[in-house]
mmCIF file of C-alpha atoms and ligand atoms in Angstrom:
data_model
loop_
_atom_site.group_PDB
_atom_site.id
_atom_site.type_symbol
_atom_site.label_atom_id
_atom_site.label_comp_id
_atom_site.label_asym_id
_atom_site.label_seq_id
_atom_site.Cartn_x
_atom_site.Cartn_y
_atom_site.Cartn_z
ATOM 1 C CA UNK N 367 119.325 182.914 106.257
ATOM 2 C CA UNK N 368 120.029 186.586 106.016
ATOM 3 C CA UNK N 369 116.619 187.926 105.829
ATOM 4 C CA UNK N 370 113.351 187.153 107.631
ATOM 5 C CA UNK N 371 110.894 185.559 105.255
ATOM 6 C CA UNK N 372 108.231 187.936 106.088
ATOM 7 C CA UNK N 373 110.457 190.798 104.487
ATOM 8 C CA UNK N 374 110.647 189.052 101.081
ATOM 9 C CA UNK N 375 108.495 190.507 98.212
ATOM 10 C CA UNK N 376 108.068 189.781 94.502
ATOM 11 C CA UNK N 377 108.919 192.915 92.381
ATOM 12 C CA UNK N 378 105.959 194.134 90.515
ATOM 13 C CA UNK N 379 107.972 195.917 87.689
ATOM 14 C CA UNK N 380 110.535 193.181 87.133
ATOM 15 C CA UNK N 381 107.944 190.562 86.824
ATOM 16 C CA UNK N 382 105.845 192.711 84.387
ATOM 17 C CA UNK N 383 108.617 193.410 82.448
ATOM 18 C CA UNK N 384 109.554 189.902 82.043
ATOM 19 C CA UNK N 385 106.059 188.955 80.943
ATOM 20 C CA UNK N 386 106.035 191.767 78.352
ATOM 21 C CA UNK N 387 109.425 190.811 77.022
ATOM 22 C CA UNK N 388 108.074 187.478 76.922
ATOM 23 C CA UNK N 389 104.785 188.709 75.153
ATOM 24 C CA UNK N 390 107.191 190.179 72.003
ATOM 25 C CA UNK N 391 107.986 186.439 71.207
ATOM 26 C CA UNK N 392 105.174 185.492 68.857
ATOM 27 C CA UNK N 393 103.545 188.829 69.173
ATOM 28 C CA UNK N 394 100.141 189.079 67.292
ATOM 29 C CA UNK N 395 98.619 191.981 65.421
ATOM 30 C CA UNK N 396 95.784 192.238 68.538
ATOM 31 C CA UNK N 397 97.937 192.136 71.226
ATOM 32 C CA UNK N 398 98.088 188.397 72.084
ATOM 33 C CA UNK N 399 100.670 185.614 71.446
ATOM 34 C CA UNK N 400 101.057 182.740 68.952
ATOM 35 C CA UNK N 401 103.739 180.434 70.190
ATOM 36 C CA UNK N 402 102.928 177.023 69.294
ATOM 37 C CA UNK N 403 104.831 174.077 70.841
ATOM 38 C CA UNK N 404 107.997 173.318 69.368
ATOM 39 C CA UNK N 405 107.867 176.178 66.791
ATOM 40 C CA UNK N 406 110.729 178.596 66.463
ATOM 41 C CA UNK N 407 108.727 181.024 68.553
ATOM 42 C CA UNK N 408 108.395 178.478 71.424
ATOM 43 C CA UNK N 409 112.507 177.942 71.330
ATOM 44 C CA UNK N 410 112.805 181.603 71.576
ATOM 45 C CA UNK N 411 110.979 181.831 74.736
ATOM 46 C CA UNK N 412 112.771 178.803 76.168
ATOM 47 C CA UNK N 413 115.832 180.391 75.034
ATOM 48 C CA UNK N 414 115.080 183.728 76.965
ATOM 49 C CA UNK N 415 113.901 181.748 79.915
ATOM 50 C CA UNK N 416 117.241 179.585 80.056
ATOM 51 C CA UNK N 417 119.143 183.026 79.900
ATOM 52 C CA UNK N 418 117.238 184.475 82.722
ATOM 53 C CA UNK N 419 117.754 181.458 84.990
ATOM 54 C CA UNK N 420 121.233 181.408 84.205
ATOM 55 C CA UNK N 421 121.910 185.096 84.862
ATOM 56 C CA UNK N 422 120.693 184.098 88.500
ATOM 57 C CA UNK N 423 123.051 181.377 88.781
ATOM 58 C CA UNK N 424 120.532 178.424 88.215
ATOM 59 C CA UNK N 425 121.432 175.140 86.841
ATOM 60 C CA UNK N 426 119.315 174.208 83.660
ATOM 61 C CA UNK N 427 117.941 170.520 83.039
ATOM 62 C CA UNK N 428 116.196 169.404 80.057
ATOM 63 C CA UNK N 429 114.347 165.985 79.971
ATOM 64 C CA UNK N 430 113.627 163.803 77.052
ATOM 65 C CA UNK N 431 110.225 165.555 76.721
ATOM 66 C CA UNK N 432 111.862 169.101 76.379
ATOM 67 C CA UNK N 433 110.692 169.961 79.807
ATOM 68 C CA UNK N 434 113.160 172.670 81.033
ATOM 69 C CA UNK N 435 114.048 172.770 84.514
ATOM 70 C CA UNK N 436 115.883 175.907 86.237
ATOM 71 C CA UNK N 437 117.447 174.517 89.295
ATOM 72 C CA UNK N 438 118.482 176.605 92.549
ATOM 73 C CA UNK N 439 120.363 174.070 94.716
ATOM 74 C CA UNK N 440 119.366 173.766 98.317
ATOM 75 C CA UNK N 441 121.751 173.426 101.261
ATOM 76 C CA UNK N 442 120.743 169.635 101.571
ATOM 77 C CA UNK N 443 120.975 168.392 98.152
ATOM 78 C CA UNK N 444 119.428 164.883 99.019
ATOM 79 C CA UNK N 445 116.071 166.548 100.358
ATOM 80 C CA UNK N 446 113.192 166.129 97.751
ATOM 81 C CA UNK N 447 113.093 169.382 95.790
ATOM 82 C CA UNK N 448 110.082 171.960 95.708
ATOM 83 C CA UNK N 449 108.664 172.480 91.993
ATOM 84 C CA UNK N 450 107.321 175.461 90.593
ATOM 85 C CA UNK N 451 105.922 175.715 86.945
ATOM 86 C CA UNK N 452 103.543 176.180 84.250
ATOM 87 C CA UNK N 453 104.041 176.346 80.222
ATOM 88 C CA UNK N 454 105.468 178.824 77.788
ATOM 89 C CA UNK N 455 103.430 177.538 74.894
ATOM 90 C CA UNK N 456 100.309 179.366 73.752
ATOM 91 C CA UNK N 457 97.273 178.963 71.597
ATOM 92 C CA UNK N 458 97.154 180.148 68.105
ATOM 93 C CA UNK N 459 95.185 183.104 69.322
ATOM 94 C CA UNK N 460 96.595 183.035 72.957
ATOM 95 C CA UNK N 461 97.120 186.007 75.276
ATOM 96 C CA UNK N 462 100.036 187.242 77.293
ATOM 97 C CA UNK N 463 99.382 185.490 80.342
ATOM 98 C CA UNK N 464 98.247 181.930 80.193
ATOM 99 C CA UNK N 465 100.971 179.515 81.454
ATOM 100 C CA UNK N 466 103.648 182.186 80.842
ATOM 101 C CA UNK N 467 102.694 183.933 84.326
ATOM 102 C CA UNK N 468 103.172 180.353 86.212
ATOM 103 C CA UNK N 469 106.708 180.099 84.772
ATOM 104 C CA UNK N 470 107.907 184.031 85.422
ATOM 105 C CA UNK N 471 106.173 184.122 88.681
ATOM 106 C CA UNK N 472 108.403 181.147 89.582
ATOM 107 C CA UNK N 473 111.527 182.954 87.975
ATOM 108 C CA UNK N 474 110.602 185.914 90.181
ATOM 109 C CA UNK N 475 110.743 183.949 93.167
ATOM 110 C CA UNK N 476 114.214 182.586 92.197
ATOM 111 C CA UNK N 477 115.176 186.212 91.424
ATOM 112 C CA UNK N 478 114.204 187.577 95.003
ATOM 113 C CA UNK N 479 115.868 184.510 96.555
ATOM 114 C CA UNK N 480 119.197 185.297 94.537
ATOM 115 C CA UNK N 481 119.040 189.247 95.185
ATOM 116 C CA UNK N 482 118.635 188.704 98.976
ATOM 117 C CA UNK N 483 120.969 185.591 99.007
ATOM 118 C CA UNK N 484 118.627 183.510 100.716
ATOM 119 C CA UNK N 485 119.660 179.897 101.314
ATOM 120 C CA UNK N 486 116.741 177.475 101.371
ATOM 121 C CA UNK N 487 117.114 173.561 102.670
ATOM 122 C CA UNK N 488 115.439 172.309 99.543
ATOM 123 C CA UNK N 489 116.323 172.726 96.065
ATOM 124 C CA UNK N 490 113.548 174.747 94.162
ATOM 125 C CA UNK N 491 113.177 174.176 90.527
ATOM 126 C CA UNK N 492 110.870 176.097 87.968
ATOM 127 C CA UNK N 493 109.661 174.248 85.086
ATOM 128 C CA UNK N 494 108.593 175.101 81.750
ATOM 129 C CA UNK N 495 106.216 171.913 80.684
ATOM 130 C CA UNK N 496 106.048 171.400 77.016
ATOM 131 C CA UNK N 497 102.986 171.225 74.795
ATOM 132 C CA UNK N 498 100.571 172.165 77.543
ATOM 133 C CA UNK N 499 98.157 173.887 75.240
ATOM 134 C CA UNK N 500 97.359 170.765 72.923
ATOM 135 C CA UNK N 501 96.421 173.089 70.091
ATOM 136 C CA UNK N 502 99.436 171.914 68.024
ATOM 137 C CA UNK N 503 99.992 168.344 69.064
ATOM 138 C CA UNK N 504 97.320 166.500 70.681
ATOM 139 C CA UNK N 505 96.755 165.802 73.665
ATOM 140 C CA UNK N 506 97.115 168.744 75.873
ATOM 141 C CA UNK N 507 99.403 168.699 78.932
ATOM 142 C CA UNK N 508 101.656 166.319 77.258
ATOM 143 C CA UNK N 509 105.133 167.062 78.635
ATOM 144 C CA UNK N 510 103.697 166.570 82.422
ATOM 145 C CA UNK N 511 101.607 163.940 81.317
ATOM 146 C CA UNK N 512 104.554 161.902 80.255
ATOM 147 C CA UNK N 513 106.484 162.571 83.337
ATOM 148 C CA UNK N 514 103.538 161.407 85.417
ATOM 149 C CA UNK N 515 103.227 157.985 83.423
ATOM 150 C CA UNK N 516 99.799 159.133 81.806
ATOM 151 C CA UNK N 517 101.751 158.646 78.287
ATOM 152 C CA UNK N 518 104.557 157.016 76.847
ATOM 153 C CA UNK N 519 107.476 158.651 75.634
ATOM 154 C CA UNK N 520 107.053 156.940 72.277
ATOM 155 C CA UNK N 521 103.269 157.909 72.122
ATOM 156 C CA UNK N 522 104.473 161.362 72.571
ATOM 157 C CA UNK N 523 107.270 161.453 69.937
ATOM 158 C CA UNK N 524 104.885 159.995 67.542
ATOM 159 C CA UNK N 525 102.471 162.638 67.853
ATOM 160 C CA UNK N 526 102.032 164.616 64.388
ATOM 161 C CA UNK N 527 100.622 168.032 63.970
ATOM 162 C CA UNK N 528 98.425 169.067 61.279
ATOM 163 C CA UNK N 529 101.001 169.805 58.473
ATOM 164 C CA UNK N 530 102.425 166.188 59.140
ATOM 165 C CA UNK N 531 105.430 167.402 61.408
ATOM 166 C CA UNK N 532 106.284 164.763 64.031
ATOM 167 C CA UNK N 533 106.723 165.981 67.786
ATOM 168 C CA UNK N 534 110.159 164.258 67.881
ATOM 169 C CA UNK N 535 111.384 165.851 64.827
ATOM 170 C CA UNK N 536 110.207 169.284 66.145
ATOM 171 C CA UNK N 537 111.637 168.914 69.586
ATOM 172 C CA UNK N 538 115.303 167.890 67.712
ATOM 173 C CA UNK N 539 114.868 170.780 65.323
ATOM 174 C CA UNK N 540 114.511 173.469 68.108
ATOM 175 C CA UNK N 541 117.252 171.655 70.012
ATOM 176 C CA UNK N 542 115.342 170.807 73.256
ATOM 177 C CA UNK N 543 115.551 167.038 73.493
ATOM 178 C CA UNK N 544 117.484 166.684 76.502
ATOM 179 C CA UNK N 545 118.940 163.499 78.188
ATOM 180 C CA UNK N 546 117.106 163.692 81.680
ATOM 181 C CA UNK N 547 114.486 160.778 81.978
ATOM 182 C CA UNK N 548 110.855 161.931 81.703
ATOM 183 C CA UNK N 549 109.787 160.149 84.600
ATOM 184 C CA UNK N 550 108.317 160.746 88.301
ATOM 185 C CA UNK N 551 110.563 161.496 90.974
ATOM 186 C CA UNK N 552 110.280 162.397 94.732
ATOM 187 C CA UNK N 553 109.119 165.945 95.066
ATOM 188 C CA UNK N 554 108.545 167.496 98.235
ATOM 189 C CA UNK N 555 105.766 169.950 97.111
ATOM 190 C CA UNK N 556 104.493 171.425 93.735
ATOM 191 C CA UNK N 557 103.067 174.820 92.963
ATOM 192 C CA UNK N 558 101.687 176.411 89.961
ATOM 193 C CA UNK N 559 100.420 180.270 89.682
ATOM 194 C CA UNK N 560 97.920 180.950 86.898
ATOM 195 C CA UNK N 561 95.303 183.550 86.058
ATOM 196 C CA UNK N 562 91.851 181.976 86.756
ATOM 197 C CA UNK N 563 90.467 181.956 83.189
ATOM 198 C CA UNK N 564 87.257 182.456 84.564
ATOM 199 C CA UNK N 565 85.164 185.285 85.913
ATOM 200 C CA UNK N 566 84.548 184.390 89.596
ATOM 201 C CA UNK N 567 87.468 186.184 91.227
ATOM 202 C CA UNK N 568 87.160 189.519 89.329
ATOM 203 C CA UNK N 569 83.398 189.348 89.982
ATOM 204 C CA UNK N 570 83.776 188.658 93.851
ATOM 205 C CA UNK N 571 86.612 191.424 94.119
ATOM 206 C CA UNK N 572 89.115 188.554 95.191
ATOM 207 C CA UNK N 573 92.736 188.632 94.590
ATOM 208 C CA UNK N 574 93.876 185.185 95.435
ATOM 209 C CA UNK N 575 92.076 181.894 94.162
ATOM 210 C CA UNK N 576 93.067 179.066 96.402
ATOM 211 C CA UNK N 577 92.459 176.072 94.248
ATOM 212 C CA UNK N 578 91.465 173.121 95.774
ATOM 213 C CA UNK N 579 91.334 170.887 92.739
ATOM 214 C CA UNK N 580 90.683 170.458 89.109
ATOM 215 C CA UNK N 581 87.119 169.386 87.690
ATOM 216 C CA UNK N 582 86.718 165.633 86.525
ATOM 217 C CA UNK N 583 84.699 165.300 83.211
ATOM 218 C CA UNK N 584 82.736 162.606 81.286
ATOM 219 C CA UNK N 585 82.102 162.845 77.554
ATOM 220 C CA UNK N 586 79.231 160.912 76.123
ATOM 221 C CA UNK N 587 77.535 160.723 72.897
ATOM 222 C CA UNK N 588 73.822 160.180 72.989
ATOM 223 C CA UNK N 589 71.929 158.507 69.760
ATOM 224 C CA UNK N 590 68.273 158.759 69.607
ATOM 225 C CA UNK N 591 66.854 156.859 66.639
ATOM 226 C CA UNK N 592 63.087 157.490 65.605
ATOM 227 C CA UNK N 593 61.417 157.067 62.201
ATOM 228 C CA UNK N 594 62.135 159.527 59.212
ATOM 229 C CA UNK N 595 58.481 160.779 57.839
ATOM 230 C CA UNK N 596 56.938 163.678 56.047
ATOM 231 C CA UNK N 597 56.630 166.756 58.156
ATOM 232 C CA UNK N 598 53.132 167.436 56.542
ATOM 233 C CA UNK N 599 50.820 164.380 56.242
ATOM 234 C CA UNK N 600 52.241 162.639 59.462
ATOM 235 C CA UNK N 601 49.893 163.278 62.508
ATOM 236 C CA UNK N 602 51.638 164.235 65.574
ATOM 237 C CA UNK N 603 50.539 161.224 67.576
ATOM 238 C CA UNK N 604 51.658 158.972 64.877
ATOM 239 C CA UNK N 605 55.488 160.189 64.807
ATOM 240 C CA UNK N 606 58.595 158.657 66.389
ATOM 241 C CA UNK N 607 60.550 161.972 66.484
ATOM 242 C CA UNK N 608 63.655 161.770 68.470
ATOM 243 C CA UNK N 609 63.378 165.343 69.274
ATOM 244 C CA UNK N 610 60.457 164.378 71.762
ATOM 245 C CA UNK N 611 63.137 162.708 73.705
ATOM 246 C CA UNK N 612 65.990 165.037 73.179
ATOM 247 C CA UNK N 613 64.208 167.815 74.695
ATOM 248 C CA UNK N 614 63.547 166.332 78.145
ATOM 249 C CA UNK N 615 66.983 165.147 77.873
ATOM 250 C CA UNK N 616 68.599 168.291 77.050
ATOM 251 C CA UNK N 617 66.553 170.063 79.732
ATOM 252 C CA UNK N 618 67.401 167.436 82.225
ATOM 253 C CA UNK N 619 71.071 167.845 81.562
ATOM 254 C CA UNK N 620 71.002 171.578 82.383
ATOM 255 C CA UNK N 621 68.761 170.781 85.439
ATOM 256 C CA UNK N 622 71.252 168.230 86.859
ATOM 257 C CA UNK N 623 74.145 170.696 86.478
ATOM 258 C CA UNK N 624 71.880 173.255 88.321
ATOM 259 C CA UNK N 625 71.261 170.781 91.270
ATOM 260 C CA UNK N 626 74.689 170.040 91.429
ATOM 261 C CA UNK N 627 75.630 173.930 91.610
ATOM 262 C CA UNK N 628 77.911 175.859 91.816
ATOM 263 C CA UNK N 629 80.504 173.482 90.262
ATOM 264 C CA UNK N 630 78.320 171.129 88.322
ATOM 265 C CA UNK N 631 78.335 171.672 84.541
ATOM 266 C CA UNK N 632 76.532 170.304 81.460
ATOM 267 C CA UNK N 633 77.386 171.404 77.942
ATOM 268 C CA UNK N 634 75.633 170.225 74.899
ATOM 269 C CA UNK N 635 78.052 171.400 72.307
ATOM 270 C CA UNK N 636 77.200 169.505 69.110
ATOM 271 C CA UNK N 637 73.905 167.915 67.924
ATOM 272 C CA UNK N 638 73.735 166.490 64.502
ATOM 273 C CA UNK N 639 70.212 165.766 62.773
ATOM 274 C CA UNK N 640 69.763 163.154 60.235
ATOM 275 C CA UNK N 641 68.810 163.710 57.360
ATOM 276 C CA UNK N 642 68.739 167.163 58.264
ATOM 277 C CA UNK N 643 66.035 168.263 56.108
ATOM 278 C CA UNK N 644 63.587 171.146 56.766
ATOM 279 C CA UNK N 645 60.438 169.205 55.832
ATOM 280 C CA UNK N 646 61.352 165.615 57.199
ATOM 281 C CA UNK N 647 60.748 164.609 60.604
ATOM 282 C CA UNK N 648 64.232 163.291 61.430
ATOM 283 C CA UNK N 649 65.159 159.549 61.852
ATOM 284 C CA UNK N 650 68.257 160.147 63.922
ATOM 285 C CA UNK N 651 69.786 162.626 66.276
ATOM 286 C CA UNK N 652 73.393 162.610 68.023
ATOM 287 C CA UNK N 653 73.722 164.783 70.826
ATOM 288 C CA UNK N 654 77.523 165.270 72.396
ATOM 289 C CA UNK N 655 77.357 165.787 76.186
ATOM 290 C CA UNK N 656 80.027 167.068 78.468
ATOM 291 C CA UNK N 657 79.391 166.634 82.333
ATOM 292 C CA UNK N 658 81.723 168.282 84.898
ATOM 293 C CA UNK N 659 81.878 168.211 88.491
ATOM 294 C CA UNK N 660 85.309 168.450 91.013
ATOM 295 C CA UNK N 661 84.109 165.416 93.028
ATOM 296 C CA UNK N 662 84.374 162.071 91.648
ATOM 297 C CA UNK N 663 81.587 160.784 93.698
ATOM 298 C CA UNK N 664 79.067 163.516 92.420
ATOM 299 C CA UNK N 665 80.531 163.163 88.649
ATOM 300 C CA UNK N 666 79.749 159.462 89.106
ATOM 301 C CA UNK N 667 76.242 160.083 90.318
ATOM 302 C CA UNK N 668 75.558 162.993 87.552
ATOM 303 C CA UNK N 669 76.642 160.385 84.835
ATOM 304 C CA UNK N 670 74.145 157.547 86.307
ATOM 305 C CA UNK N 671 71.340 160.023 86.737
ATOM 306 C CA UNK N 672 72.049 161.337 83.087
ATOM 307 C CA UNK N 673 71.642 157.509 81.896
ATOM 308 C CA UNK N 674 68.374 157.243 83.772
ATOM 309 C CA UNK N 675 67.319 160.507 82.169
ATOM 310 C CA UNK N 676 67.927 159.164 78.591
ATOM 311 C CA UNK N 677 66.247 155.979 79.327
ATOM 312 C CA UNK N 678 63.164 157.384 80.909
ATOM 313 C CA UNK N 679 62.899 160.196 78.243
ATOM 314 C CA UNK N 680 63.484 157.884 75.170
ATOM 315 C CA UNK N 681 61.138 155.033 76.426
ATOM 316 C CA UNK N 682 58.359 157.595 77.041
ATOM 317 C CA UNK N 683 58.438 158.419 73.355
ATOM 318 C CA UNK N 684 59.054 154.940 71.994
ATOM 319 C CA UNK N 685 62.690 156.285 70.816
ATOM 320 C CA UNK N 686 65.486 153.659 70.253
ATOM 321 C CA UNK N 687 68.556 155.081 72.258
ATOM 322 C CA UNK N 688 72.223 154.491 73.165
ATOM 323 C CA UNK N 689 74.618 156.343 75.386
ATOM 324 C CA UNK N 690 78.234 155.714 74.759
ATOM 325 C CA UNK N 691 81.079 157.069 76.893
ATOM 326 C CA UNK N 692 83.828 158.881 74.828
ATOM 327 C CA UNK N 693 86.201 160.171 77.186
ATOM 328 C CA UNK N 694 86.462 160.995 81.014
ATOM 329 C CA UNK N 695 89.218 162.667 83.287
ATOM 330 C CA UNK N 696 89.013 161.975 86.744
ATOM 331 C CA UNK N 697 88.700 165.070 89.281
ATOM 332 C CA UNK N 698 91.730 166.116 90.725
ATOM 333 C CA UNK N 699 91.900 167.022 94.309
ATOM 334 C CA UNK N 700 94.937 169.128 95.382
ATOM 335 C CA UNK N 701 97.004 168.406 98.504
ATOM 336 C CA UNK N 702 94.914 169.580 101.588
ATOM 337 C CA UNK N 703 98.109 170.661 103.689
ATOM 338 C CA UNK N 704 99.409 172.578 100.439
ATOM 339 C CA UNK N 705 96.072 173.977 99.835
ATOM 340 C CA UNK N 706 96.032 175.309 103.648
ATOM 341 C CA UNK N 707 99.473 176.882 103.033
ATOM 342 C CA UNK N 708 98.530 178.695 99.834
ATOM 343 C CA UNK N 709 95.466 179.969 102.152
ATOM 344 C CA UNK N 710 97.438 181.055 105.203
ATOM 345 C CA UNK N 711 100.048 182.689 102.835
ATOM 346 C CA UNK N 712 97.553 184.701 101.281
ATOM 347 C CA UNK N 713 95.987 185.806 104.468
ATOM 348 C CA UNK N 714 99.333 186.479 106.193
ATOM 349 C CA UNK N 715 99.931 189.011 103.108
ATOM 350 C CA UNK N 716 96.672 190.518 103.743
ATOM 351 C CA UNK N 717 95.013 189.685 100.349
ATOM 352 C CA UNK N 718 91.576 188.488 100.097
ATOM 353 C CA UNK N 719 91.214 185.021 98.907
ATOM 354 C CA UNK N 720 88.551 182.484 98.313
ATOM 355 C CA UNK N 721 88.555 178.499 97.561
ATOM 356 C CA UNK N 722 87.916 177.542 94.040
ATOM 357 C CA UNK N 723 88.130 174.863 91.908
ATOM 358 C CA UNK N 724 89.734 174.998 88.471
ATOM 359 C CA UNK N 725 87.408 174.428 85.318
ATOM 360 C CA UNK N 726 90.342 174.023 82.944
ATOM 361 C CA UNK N 727 93.036 171.354 82.713
ATOM 362 C CA UNK N 728 96.523 172.409 83.859
ATOM 363 C CA UNK N 729 99.990 170.612 84.078
ATOM 364 C CA UNK N 730 99.363 170.201 88.053
ATOM 365 C CA UNK N 731 96.508 167.759 87.103
ATOM 366 C CA UNK N 732 99.428 165.270 85.825
ATOM 367 C CA UNK N 733 101.939 166.556 88.822
ATOM 368 C CA UNK N 734 99.433 165.720 91.421
ATOM 369 C CA UNK N 735 99.511 162.237 90.406
ATOM 370 C CA UNK N 736 103.034 161.742 91.932
ATOM 371 C CA UNK N 737 103.474 164.950 94.118
ATOM 372 C CA UNK N 738 101.678 167.256 96.834
ATOM 373 C CA UNK N 739 100.422 169.938 94.495
ATOM 374 C CA UNK N 740 98.438 173.014 94.915
ATOM 375 C CA UNK N 741 97.490 175.944 92.704
ATOM 376 C CA UNK N 742 97.440 179.831 92.905
ATOM 377 C CA UNK N 743 94.752 181.614 90.873
ATOM 378 C CA UNK N 744 94.980 185.386 90.057
ATOM 379 C CA UNK N 745 92.018 187.316 88.351
ATOM 380 C CA UNK N 746 91.867 188.089 84.694
ATOM 381 C CA UNK N 747 89.769 190.636 83.117
ATOM 382 C CA UNK N 748 86.366 189.549 82.151
ATOM 383 C CA UNK N 749 87.287 185.907 82.881
ATOM 384 C CA UNK N 750 88.643 185.992 79.165
ATOM 385 C CA UNK N 751 91.335 183.563 78.384
ATOM 386 C CA UNK N 752 92.422 181.741 75.059
ATOM 387 C CA UNK N 753 92.168 185.097 73.635
ATOM 388 C CA UNK N 754 94.483 187.881 72.424
ATOM 389 C CA UNK N 755 92.846 190.310 74.648
ATOM 390 C CA UNK N 756 93.466 188.562 77.851
ATOM 391 C CA UNK N 757 94.473 190.929 80.443
ATOM 392 C CA UNK N 758 95.571 190.708 83.806
ATOM 393 C CA UNK N 759 96.308 193.671 86.333
ATOM 394 C CA UNK N 760 100.236 193.929 87.513
ATOM 395 C CA UNK N 761 99.013 194.328 90.942
ATOM 396 C CA UNK N 762 97.021 191.019 91.104
ATOM 397 C CA UNK N 763 100.061 189.312 89.346
ATOM 398 C CA UNK N 764 102.191 190.584 91.817
ATOM 399 C CA UNK N 765 100.077 189.508 94.798
ATOM 400 C CA UNK N 766 100.152 185.946 93.185
ATOM 401 C CA UNK N 767 103.647 185.953 93.041
ATOM 402 C CA UNK N 768 103.970 186.978 96.616
ATOM 403 C CA UNK N 769 101.771 184.251 97.691
ATOM 404 C CA UNK N 770 103.720 181.739 95.600
ATOM 405 C CA UNK N 771 107.066 183.140 97.106
ATOM 406 C CA UNK N 772 105.779 182.680 100.483
ATOM 407 C CA UNK N 773 104.305 179.231 100.087
ATOM 408 C CA UNK N 774 107.294 177.982 98.351
ATOM 409 C CA UNK N 775 109.890 179.288 101.054
ATOM 410 C CA UNK N 776 107.656 177.699 103.801
ATOM 411 C CA UNK N 777 107.765 174.314 101.926
ATOM 412 C CA UNK N 778 111.634 174.733 100.744
ATOM 413 C CA UNK N 779 112.551 175.092 104.666
ATOM 414 C CA UNK N 780 110.380 172.316 105.861
HETATM 415 ZN ZN1 ZN J 555 97.750 177.274 80.674
#
């Protein structure tokens, strides 16, 4: 190695220029990006990434899911590689940084290594995962999900967008159906840099979020059945009004999240009232519940307590009740050693850091199922994301890339 690792730094202007060049592809009137998965814009973004990677001597590998890997061979070809990556697709009214930053920070790492002619023991790969956002093809994180074995390739190929376009046809159309198998393989370490998409780093004046994991979630539907009756003649004590049970249930759900702060979350996103008439006591309420916590044990406990809460509240008011599980995702706990490595990389560079849990899903959620994984967060203005106004400061993006560079170098030379 010609240069001591401590001297290597990301180039802030080059990283920013790459981000702004990518932001031109699918640019919206309000300064955001609209680059749906497997659209023409997605193809142009992929082409740009591939061109940049080739310019610094990378090999390109595309797998059956259209996941694009820029490969920089290490000196020991048989040693399991280090992976860096995120996604280039965006929400329809997305920002310039969500996902893109993780791919281009990875590219910046490779550019620094190419500039300084640094040889690493392990191969380093930068991946752009297909269809992370899930806004065109449901579900989200599909490319990494198939690789991790969470979905079959056939399931992914069959996904259809709102206009009836099939995933496979669109993948073929943009020319990104590769031949490499979309399946797990041995990785030494995997890293993803991302904007926080929440307010904590900015609010606490912290540059680097050392992400310890991703919250688990449980979706439940609560149905409360009472008896419809007239809003006037029926005395209050004669009613079986499902709202009487719903109020303590909703209040109790928030209390449950509060008791499990700072990471506990409870969201009542949708309530349907039947028949939904101003002067009729409703016969039925359907309430959607979203509970989250990064620790599996705590989340299980929260769900159990919520069941008890529904039962107690409903029985007290003689309301019939049902709680149906709709969907769940287990919490992801990142690799302790890599989390520590991100933390020490940040502190050795003099950046303020704090440990943080991701409230949003990321490709790393799937990667963590088959490889040691960690994430690096940088602040975004007002915690705003999935929004055309999404903003991040060049110096924070640079800091995140520097932490990524240092952590990747350490892992790639182990
Ligand atoms: Zn993202």
